[in-house]
PDB file of C-alpha atoms in Angstrom:
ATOM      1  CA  UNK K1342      -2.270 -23.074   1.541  1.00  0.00           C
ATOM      2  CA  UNK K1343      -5.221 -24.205   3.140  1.00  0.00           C
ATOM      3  CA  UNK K1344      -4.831 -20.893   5.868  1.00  0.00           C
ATOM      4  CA  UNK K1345      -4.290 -18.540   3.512  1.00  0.00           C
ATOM      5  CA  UNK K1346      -7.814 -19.784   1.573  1.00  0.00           C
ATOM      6  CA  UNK K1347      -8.910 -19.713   4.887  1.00  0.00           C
ATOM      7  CA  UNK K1348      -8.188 -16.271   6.302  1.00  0.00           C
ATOM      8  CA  UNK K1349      -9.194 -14.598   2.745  1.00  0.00           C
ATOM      9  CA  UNK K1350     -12.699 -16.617   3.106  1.00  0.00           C
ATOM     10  CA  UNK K1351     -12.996 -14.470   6.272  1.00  0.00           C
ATOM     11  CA  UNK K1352     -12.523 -11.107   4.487  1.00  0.00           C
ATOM     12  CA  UNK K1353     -15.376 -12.080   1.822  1.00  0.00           C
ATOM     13  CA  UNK K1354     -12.328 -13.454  -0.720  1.00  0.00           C
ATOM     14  CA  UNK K1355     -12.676 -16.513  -1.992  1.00  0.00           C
ATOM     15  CA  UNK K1356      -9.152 -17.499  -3.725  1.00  0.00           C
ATOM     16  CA  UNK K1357      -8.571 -20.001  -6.738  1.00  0.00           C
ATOM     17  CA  UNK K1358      -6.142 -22.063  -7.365  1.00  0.00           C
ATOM     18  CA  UNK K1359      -4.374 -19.950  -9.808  1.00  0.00           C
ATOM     19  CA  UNK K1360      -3.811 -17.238  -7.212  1.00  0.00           C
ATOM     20  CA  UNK K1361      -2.961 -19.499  -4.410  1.00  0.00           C
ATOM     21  CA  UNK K1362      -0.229 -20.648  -6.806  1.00  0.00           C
ATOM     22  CA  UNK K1363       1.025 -17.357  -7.170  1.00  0.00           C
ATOM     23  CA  UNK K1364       1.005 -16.377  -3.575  1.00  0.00           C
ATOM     24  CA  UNK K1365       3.009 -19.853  -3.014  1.00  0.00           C
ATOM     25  CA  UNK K1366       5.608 -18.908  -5.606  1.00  0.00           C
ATOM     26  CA  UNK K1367       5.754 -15.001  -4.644  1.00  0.00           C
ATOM     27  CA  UNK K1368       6.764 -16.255  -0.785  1.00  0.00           C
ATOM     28  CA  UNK K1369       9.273 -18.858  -2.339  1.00  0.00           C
ATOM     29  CA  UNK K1370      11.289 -15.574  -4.355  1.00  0.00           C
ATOM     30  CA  UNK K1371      10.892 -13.407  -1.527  1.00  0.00           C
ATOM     31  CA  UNK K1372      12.334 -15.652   0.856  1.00  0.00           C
ATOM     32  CA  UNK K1373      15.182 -16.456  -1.737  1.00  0.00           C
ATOM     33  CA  UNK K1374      15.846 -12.899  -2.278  1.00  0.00           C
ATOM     34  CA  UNK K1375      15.993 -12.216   1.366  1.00  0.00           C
ATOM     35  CA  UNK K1376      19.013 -14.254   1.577  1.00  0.00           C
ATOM     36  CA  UNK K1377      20.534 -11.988  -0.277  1.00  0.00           C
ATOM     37  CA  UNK K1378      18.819  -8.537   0.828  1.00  0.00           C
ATOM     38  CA  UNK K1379      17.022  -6.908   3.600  1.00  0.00           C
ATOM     39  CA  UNK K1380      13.386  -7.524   2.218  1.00  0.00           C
ATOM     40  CA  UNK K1381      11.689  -8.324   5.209  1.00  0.00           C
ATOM     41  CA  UNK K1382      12.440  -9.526   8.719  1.00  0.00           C
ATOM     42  CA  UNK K1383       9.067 -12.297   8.605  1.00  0.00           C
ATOM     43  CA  UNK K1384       9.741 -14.812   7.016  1.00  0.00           C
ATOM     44  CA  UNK K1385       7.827 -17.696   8.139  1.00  0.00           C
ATOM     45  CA  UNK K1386       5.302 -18.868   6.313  1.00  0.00           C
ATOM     46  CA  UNK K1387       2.450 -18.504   9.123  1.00  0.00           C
ATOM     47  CA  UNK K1388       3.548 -14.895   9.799  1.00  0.00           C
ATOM     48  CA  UNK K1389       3.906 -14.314   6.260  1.00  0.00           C
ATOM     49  CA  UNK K1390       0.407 -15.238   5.590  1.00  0.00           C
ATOM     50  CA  UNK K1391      -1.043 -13.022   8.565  1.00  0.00           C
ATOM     51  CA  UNK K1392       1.256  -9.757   8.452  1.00  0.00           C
ATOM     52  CA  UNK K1393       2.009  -9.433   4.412  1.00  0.00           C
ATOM     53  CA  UNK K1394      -0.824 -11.203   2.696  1.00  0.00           C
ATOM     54  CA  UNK K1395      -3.861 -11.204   4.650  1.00  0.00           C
ATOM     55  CA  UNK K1396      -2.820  -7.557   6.136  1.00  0.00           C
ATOM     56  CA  UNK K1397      -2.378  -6.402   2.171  1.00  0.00           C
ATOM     57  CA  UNK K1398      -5.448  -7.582   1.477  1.00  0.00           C
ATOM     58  CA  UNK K1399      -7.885  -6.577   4.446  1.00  0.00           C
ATOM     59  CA  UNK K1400      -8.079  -3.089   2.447  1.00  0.00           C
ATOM     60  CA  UNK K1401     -11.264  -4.859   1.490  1.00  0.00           C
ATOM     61  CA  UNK K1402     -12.329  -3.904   4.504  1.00  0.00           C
ATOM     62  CA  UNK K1403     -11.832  -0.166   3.521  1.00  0.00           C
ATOM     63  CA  UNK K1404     -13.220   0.080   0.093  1.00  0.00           C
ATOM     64  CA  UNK K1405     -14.978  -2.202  -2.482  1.00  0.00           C
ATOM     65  CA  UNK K1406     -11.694  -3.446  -4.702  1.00  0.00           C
ATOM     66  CA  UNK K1407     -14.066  -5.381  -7.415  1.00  0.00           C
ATOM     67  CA  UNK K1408     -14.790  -2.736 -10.320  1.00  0.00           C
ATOM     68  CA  UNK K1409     -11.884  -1.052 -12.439  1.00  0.00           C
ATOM     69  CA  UNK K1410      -9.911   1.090 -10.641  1.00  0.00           C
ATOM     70  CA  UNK K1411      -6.060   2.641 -10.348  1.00  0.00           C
ATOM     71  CA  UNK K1412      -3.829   2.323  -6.985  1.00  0.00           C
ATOM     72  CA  UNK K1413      -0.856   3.953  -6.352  1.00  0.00           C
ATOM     73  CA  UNK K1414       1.206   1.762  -3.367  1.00  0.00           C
ATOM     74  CA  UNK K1415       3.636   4.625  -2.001  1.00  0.00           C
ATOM     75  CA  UNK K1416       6.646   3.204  -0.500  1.00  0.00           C
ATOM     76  CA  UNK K1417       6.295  -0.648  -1.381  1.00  0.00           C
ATOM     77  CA  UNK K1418       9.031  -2.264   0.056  1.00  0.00           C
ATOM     78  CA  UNK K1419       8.830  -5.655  -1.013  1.00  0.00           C
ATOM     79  CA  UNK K1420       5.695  -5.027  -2.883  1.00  0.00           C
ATOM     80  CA  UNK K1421       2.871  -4.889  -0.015  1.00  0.00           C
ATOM     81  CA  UNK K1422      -0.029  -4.374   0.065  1.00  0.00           C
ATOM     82  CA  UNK K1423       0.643  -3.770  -3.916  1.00  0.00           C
ATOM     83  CA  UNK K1424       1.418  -7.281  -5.362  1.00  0.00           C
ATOM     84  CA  UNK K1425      -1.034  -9.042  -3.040  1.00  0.00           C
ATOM     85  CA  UNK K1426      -4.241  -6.536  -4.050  1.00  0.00           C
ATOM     86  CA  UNK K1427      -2.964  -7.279  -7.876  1.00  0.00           C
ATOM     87  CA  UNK K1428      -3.023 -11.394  -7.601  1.00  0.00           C
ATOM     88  CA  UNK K1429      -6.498 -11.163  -5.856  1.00  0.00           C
ATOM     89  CA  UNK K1430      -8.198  -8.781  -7.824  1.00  0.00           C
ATOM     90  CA  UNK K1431      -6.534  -8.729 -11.229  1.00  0.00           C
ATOM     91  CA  UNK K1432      -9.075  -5.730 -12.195  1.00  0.00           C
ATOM     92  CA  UNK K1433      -6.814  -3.358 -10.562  1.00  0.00           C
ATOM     93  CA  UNK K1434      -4.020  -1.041 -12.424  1.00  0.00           C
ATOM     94  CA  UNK K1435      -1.540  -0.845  -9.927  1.00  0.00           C
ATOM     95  CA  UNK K1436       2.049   0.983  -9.647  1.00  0.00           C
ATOM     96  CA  UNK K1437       4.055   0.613  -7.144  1.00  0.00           C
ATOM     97  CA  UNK K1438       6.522   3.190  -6.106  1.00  0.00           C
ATOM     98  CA  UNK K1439       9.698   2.690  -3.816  1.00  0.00           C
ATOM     99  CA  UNK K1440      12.980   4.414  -3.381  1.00  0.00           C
ATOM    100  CA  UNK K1441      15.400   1.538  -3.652  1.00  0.00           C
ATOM    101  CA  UNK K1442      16.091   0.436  -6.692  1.00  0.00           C
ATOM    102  CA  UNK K1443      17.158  -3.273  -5.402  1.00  0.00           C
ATOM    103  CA  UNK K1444      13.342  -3.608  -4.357  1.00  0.00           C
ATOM    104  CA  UNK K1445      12.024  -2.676  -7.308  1.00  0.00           C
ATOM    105  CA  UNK K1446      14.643  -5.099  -9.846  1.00  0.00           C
ATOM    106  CA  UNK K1447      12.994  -7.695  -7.319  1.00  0.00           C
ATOM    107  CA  UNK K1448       9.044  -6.703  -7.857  1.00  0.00           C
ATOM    108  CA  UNK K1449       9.699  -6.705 -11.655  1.00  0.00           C
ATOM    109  CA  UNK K1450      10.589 -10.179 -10.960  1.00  0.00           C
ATOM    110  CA  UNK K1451       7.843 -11.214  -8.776  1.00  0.00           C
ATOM    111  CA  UNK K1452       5.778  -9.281 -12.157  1.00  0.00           C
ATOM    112  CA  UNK K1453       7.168 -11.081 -14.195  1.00  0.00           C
ATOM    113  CA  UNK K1454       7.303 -14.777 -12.660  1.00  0.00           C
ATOM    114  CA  UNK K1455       3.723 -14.296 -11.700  1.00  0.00           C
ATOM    115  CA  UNK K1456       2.415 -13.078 -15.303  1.00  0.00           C
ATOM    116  CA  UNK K1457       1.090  -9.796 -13.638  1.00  0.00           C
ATOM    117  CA  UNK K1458      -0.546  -7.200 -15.976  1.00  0.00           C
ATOM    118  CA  UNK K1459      -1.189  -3.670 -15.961  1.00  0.00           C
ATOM    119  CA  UNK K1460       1.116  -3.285 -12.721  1.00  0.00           C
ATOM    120  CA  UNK K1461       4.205  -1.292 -12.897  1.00  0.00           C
ATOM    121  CA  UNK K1462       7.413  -1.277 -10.494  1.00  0.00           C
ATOM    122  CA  UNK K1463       9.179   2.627 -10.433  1.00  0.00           C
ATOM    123  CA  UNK K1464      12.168   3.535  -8.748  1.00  0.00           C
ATOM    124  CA  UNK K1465      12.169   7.460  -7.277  1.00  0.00           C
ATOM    125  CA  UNK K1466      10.734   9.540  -4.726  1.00  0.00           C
ATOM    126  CA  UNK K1467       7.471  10.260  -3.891  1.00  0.00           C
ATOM    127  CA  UNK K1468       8.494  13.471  -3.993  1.00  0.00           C
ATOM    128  CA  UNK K1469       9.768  13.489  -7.928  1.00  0.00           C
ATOM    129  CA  UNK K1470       7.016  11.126  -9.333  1.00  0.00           C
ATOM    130  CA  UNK K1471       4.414  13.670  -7.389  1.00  0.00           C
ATOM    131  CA  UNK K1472       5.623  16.831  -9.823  1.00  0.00           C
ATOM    132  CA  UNK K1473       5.109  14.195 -12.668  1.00  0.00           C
ATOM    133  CA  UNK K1474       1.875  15.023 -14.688  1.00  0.00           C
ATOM    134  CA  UNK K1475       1.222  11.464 -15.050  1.00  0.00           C
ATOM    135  CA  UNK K1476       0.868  10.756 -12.078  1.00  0.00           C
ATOM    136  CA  UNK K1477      -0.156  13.686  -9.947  1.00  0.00           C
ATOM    137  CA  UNK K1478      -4.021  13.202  -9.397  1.00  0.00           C
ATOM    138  CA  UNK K1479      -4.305  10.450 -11.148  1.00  0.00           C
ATOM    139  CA  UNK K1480      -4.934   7.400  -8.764  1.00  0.00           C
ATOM    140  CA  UNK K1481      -8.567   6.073  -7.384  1.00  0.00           C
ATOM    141  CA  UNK K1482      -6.612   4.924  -4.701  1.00  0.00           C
ATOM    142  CA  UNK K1483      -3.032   5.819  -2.984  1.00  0.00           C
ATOM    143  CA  UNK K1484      -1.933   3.543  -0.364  1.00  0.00           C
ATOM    144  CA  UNK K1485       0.806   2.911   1.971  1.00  0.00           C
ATOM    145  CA  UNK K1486       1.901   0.468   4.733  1.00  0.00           C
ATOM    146  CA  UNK K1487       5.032   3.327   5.311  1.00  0.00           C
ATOM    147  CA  UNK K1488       6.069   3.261   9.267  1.00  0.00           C
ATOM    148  CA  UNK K1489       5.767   7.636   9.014  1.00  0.00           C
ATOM    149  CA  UNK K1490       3.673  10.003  10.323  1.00  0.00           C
ATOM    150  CA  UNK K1491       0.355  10.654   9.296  1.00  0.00           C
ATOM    151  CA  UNK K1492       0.778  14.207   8.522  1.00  0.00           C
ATOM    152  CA  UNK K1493       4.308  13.307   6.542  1.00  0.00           C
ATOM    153  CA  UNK K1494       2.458  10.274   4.714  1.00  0.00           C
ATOM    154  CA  UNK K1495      -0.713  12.712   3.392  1.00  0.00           C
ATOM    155  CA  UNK K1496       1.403  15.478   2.162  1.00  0.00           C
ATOM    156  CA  UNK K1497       3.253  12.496   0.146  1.00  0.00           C
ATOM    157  CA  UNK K1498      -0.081  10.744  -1.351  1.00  0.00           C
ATOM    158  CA  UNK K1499      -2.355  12.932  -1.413  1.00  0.00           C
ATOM    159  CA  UNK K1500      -0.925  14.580  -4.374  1.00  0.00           C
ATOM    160  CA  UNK K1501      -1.564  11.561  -6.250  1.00  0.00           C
ATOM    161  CA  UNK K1502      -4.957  11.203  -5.837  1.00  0.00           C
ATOM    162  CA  UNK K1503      -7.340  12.141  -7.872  1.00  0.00           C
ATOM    163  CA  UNK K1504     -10.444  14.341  -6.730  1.00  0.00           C
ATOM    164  CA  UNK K1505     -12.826  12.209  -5.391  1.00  0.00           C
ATOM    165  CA  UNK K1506     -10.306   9.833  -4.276  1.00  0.00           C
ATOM    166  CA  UNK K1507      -9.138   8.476  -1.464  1.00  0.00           C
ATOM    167  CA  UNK K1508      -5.941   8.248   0.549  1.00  0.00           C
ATOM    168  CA  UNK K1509      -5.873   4.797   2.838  1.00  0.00           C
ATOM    169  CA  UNK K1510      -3.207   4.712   5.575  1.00  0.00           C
ATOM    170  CA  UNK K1511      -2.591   1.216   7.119  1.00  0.00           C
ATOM    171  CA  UNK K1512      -1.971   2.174  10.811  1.00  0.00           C
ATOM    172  CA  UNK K1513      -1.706   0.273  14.443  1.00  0.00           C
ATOM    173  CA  UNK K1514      -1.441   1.568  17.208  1.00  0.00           C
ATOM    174  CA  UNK K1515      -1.867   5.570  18.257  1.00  0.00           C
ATOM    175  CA  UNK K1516      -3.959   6.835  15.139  1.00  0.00           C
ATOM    176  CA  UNK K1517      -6.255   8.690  17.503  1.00  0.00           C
ATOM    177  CA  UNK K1518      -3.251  10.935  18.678  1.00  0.00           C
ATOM    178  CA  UNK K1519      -2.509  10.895  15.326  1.00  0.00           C
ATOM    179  CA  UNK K1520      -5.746  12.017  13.933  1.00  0.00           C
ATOM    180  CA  UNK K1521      -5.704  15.233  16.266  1.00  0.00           C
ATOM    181  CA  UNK K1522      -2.665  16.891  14.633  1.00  0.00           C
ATOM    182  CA  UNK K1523      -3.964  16.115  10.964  1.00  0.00           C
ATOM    183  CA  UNK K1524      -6.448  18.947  10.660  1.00  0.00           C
ATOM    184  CA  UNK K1525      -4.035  21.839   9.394  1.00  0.00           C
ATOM    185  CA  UNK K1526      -2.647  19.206   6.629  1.00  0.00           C
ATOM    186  CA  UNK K1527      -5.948  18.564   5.468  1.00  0.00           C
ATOM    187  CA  UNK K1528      -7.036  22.119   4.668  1.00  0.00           C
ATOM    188  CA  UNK K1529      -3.356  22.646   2.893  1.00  0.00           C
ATOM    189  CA  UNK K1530      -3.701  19.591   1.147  1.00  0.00           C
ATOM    190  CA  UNK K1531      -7.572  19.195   0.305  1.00  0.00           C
ATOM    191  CA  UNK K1532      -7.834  16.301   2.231  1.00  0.00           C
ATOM    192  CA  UNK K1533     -10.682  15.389   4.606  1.00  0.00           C
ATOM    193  CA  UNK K1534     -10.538  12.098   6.911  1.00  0.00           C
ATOM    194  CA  UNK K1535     -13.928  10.079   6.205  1.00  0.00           C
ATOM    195  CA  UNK K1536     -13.437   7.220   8.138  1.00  0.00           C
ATOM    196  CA  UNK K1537     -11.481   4.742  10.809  1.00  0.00           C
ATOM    197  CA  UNK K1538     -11.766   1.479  10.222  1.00  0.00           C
ATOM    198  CA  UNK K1539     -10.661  -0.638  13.069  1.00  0.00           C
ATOM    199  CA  UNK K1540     -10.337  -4.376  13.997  1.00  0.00           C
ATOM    200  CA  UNK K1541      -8.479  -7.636  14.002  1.00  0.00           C
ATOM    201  CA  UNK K1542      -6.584  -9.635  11.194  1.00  0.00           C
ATOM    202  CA  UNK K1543      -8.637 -13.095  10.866  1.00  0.00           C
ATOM    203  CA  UNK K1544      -7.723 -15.810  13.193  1.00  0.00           C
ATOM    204  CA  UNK K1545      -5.420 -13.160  15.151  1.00  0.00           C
ATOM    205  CA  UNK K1546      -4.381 -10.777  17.428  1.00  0.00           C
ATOM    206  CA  UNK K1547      -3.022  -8.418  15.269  1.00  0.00           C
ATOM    207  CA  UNK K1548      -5.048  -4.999  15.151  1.00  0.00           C
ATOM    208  CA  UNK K1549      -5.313  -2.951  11.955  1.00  0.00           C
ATOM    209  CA  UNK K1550      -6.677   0.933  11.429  1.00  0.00           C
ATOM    210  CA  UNK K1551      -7.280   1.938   8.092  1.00  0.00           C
ATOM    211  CA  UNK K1552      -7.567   5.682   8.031  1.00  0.00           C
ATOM    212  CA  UNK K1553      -9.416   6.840   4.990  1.00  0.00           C
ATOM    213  CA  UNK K1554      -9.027  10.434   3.303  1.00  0.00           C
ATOM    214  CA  UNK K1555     -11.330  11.669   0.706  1.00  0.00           C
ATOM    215  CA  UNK K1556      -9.564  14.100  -1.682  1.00  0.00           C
ATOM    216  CA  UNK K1557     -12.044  16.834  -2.039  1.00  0.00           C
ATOM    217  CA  UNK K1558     -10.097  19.402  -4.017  1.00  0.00           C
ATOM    218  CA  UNK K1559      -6.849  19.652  -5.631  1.00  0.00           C
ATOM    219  CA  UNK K1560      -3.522  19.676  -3.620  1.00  0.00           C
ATOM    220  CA  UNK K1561      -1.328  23.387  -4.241  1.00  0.00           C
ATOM    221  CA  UNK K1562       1.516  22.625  -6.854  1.00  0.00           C
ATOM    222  CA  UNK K1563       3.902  23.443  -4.166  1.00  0.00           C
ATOM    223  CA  UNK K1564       3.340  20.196  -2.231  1.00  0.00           C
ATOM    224  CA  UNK K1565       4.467  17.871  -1.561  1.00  0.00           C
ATOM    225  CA  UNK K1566       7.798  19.987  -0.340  1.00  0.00           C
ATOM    226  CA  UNK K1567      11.534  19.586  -1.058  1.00  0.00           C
ATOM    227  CA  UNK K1568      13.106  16.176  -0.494  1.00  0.00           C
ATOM    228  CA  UNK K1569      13.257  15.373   3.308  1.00  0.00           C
ATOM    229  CA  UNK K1570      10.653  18.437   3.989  1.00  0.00           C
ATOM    230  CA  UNK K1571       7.751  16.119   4.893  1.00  0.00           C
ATOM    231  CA  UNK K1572       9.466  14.336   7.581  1.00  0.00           C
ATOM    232  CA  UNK K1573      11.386  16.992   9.312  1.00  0.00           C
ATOM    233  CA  UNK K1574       8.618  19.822   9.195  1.00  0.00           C
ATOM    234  CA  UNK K1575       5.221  18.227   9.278  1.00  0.00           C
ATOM    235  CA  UNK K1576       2.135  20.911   8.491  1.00  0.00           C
ATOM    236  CA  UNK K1577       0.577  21.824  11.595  1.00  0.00           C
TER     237      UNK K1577
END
């Protein structure tokens, strides 16, 4: 445990006992699960450490985590960055959203095993839980590790943020080329990008991008678009 308290030192988090002990027993379930499902292809403890936990939890890096605030984790998987952000800073009212239901019977496991409060686990679509009044612009925060587009991933979160908001997008790689065919999306969806944030996972040579998007007015009803919509059509 001693890297983990060691890596999180480096991002200005200082970890107790109590949450190392959680982190310990969420990597024990998710490696037992695995067995049994297609949770996650690292599972090493090392890699673990660097590419789920550490990488969940650089979003410090992106925003200042340590007053009250909601988060929205769009497209979870097997619960990162949400159930990471939750065991370090507890202050946080987190839901996490996925599409299959097998991950989510899992992270209302993990929720349960690790005493987690004020976090929630839904199964659906971004594209259904969007329409939803209690949810649509209703998030400090929306957040997603999703392998997508960045175009396809702000007409999906976006809606959920409230004004003054902020979308975060953990990227790697070509955000740049990315970037350039974002500016038609962000007038349709009252978006504006406010900042890159680049550099390395502690002790690593794993680059991260955070690409944050200030909500400055309310996203059109209409959006985000039929099921599948997003991903084959991207606004430009």
């Amino acid at each position: 445990m001693e890297e983990l308290k060691r890596k999180a030192l480096e991002l200005g988090i200082e970890l107790n006992e109590k949450q190392l002990s959680q982190f310990q027993k969420y990597y024990e379930m998710l490696i037992e699960k695995n067995k049994v499902m297609n949770l996650t292809a690292i599972t090493e403890w090392n890699e673990v450490v660097d590419k789920h936990f550490i990488d969940s939890i650089s979003l410090v890096k992106a925003v200042d985590l340590s007053g009250e605030a909601s988060l929205l984790d769009l497209g979870c998987g097997a619960g990162f960055p949400g159930i990471p952000l939750k065991i370090v800073f507890p202050n946080l009212k987190i839901v996490l959203l996925d599409s299959l239901n097998k991950r989510i019977l899992f992270l209302k496991e993990v929720i349960e095993e690790l005493q987690l409060e004020q976090i929630e686990a839904l199964h659906g679509r971004a594209e259904d839980y969007a329409k939803k009044p209690e949810y649509r612009e209703q998030f400090d925060y929306c957040v997603s590790r999703a392998v997508a587009n960045l175009t396809t991933l702000s007409e999906y979160c976006l809606p959920y943020v409230k004004e003054g908001g902020s979308f975060i997008s953990y990227k790697s790689g070509k955000v740049q080329e990315e970037l350039k065919e974002i500016k038609k999306a962000m007038f349709l969806l009252g978006g504006k990008v406010e900042d890159v944030i680049s550099f390395t996972l502690p002790e690593t040579e794993i680059e991260r991008d955070f690409v944050c998007i200030k909500k400055e007015k309310k996203t059109p009803k209409k959006y985000p678009r039929k099921a599948g919509m997003p991903s084959k059509e991207p606004l430009k």
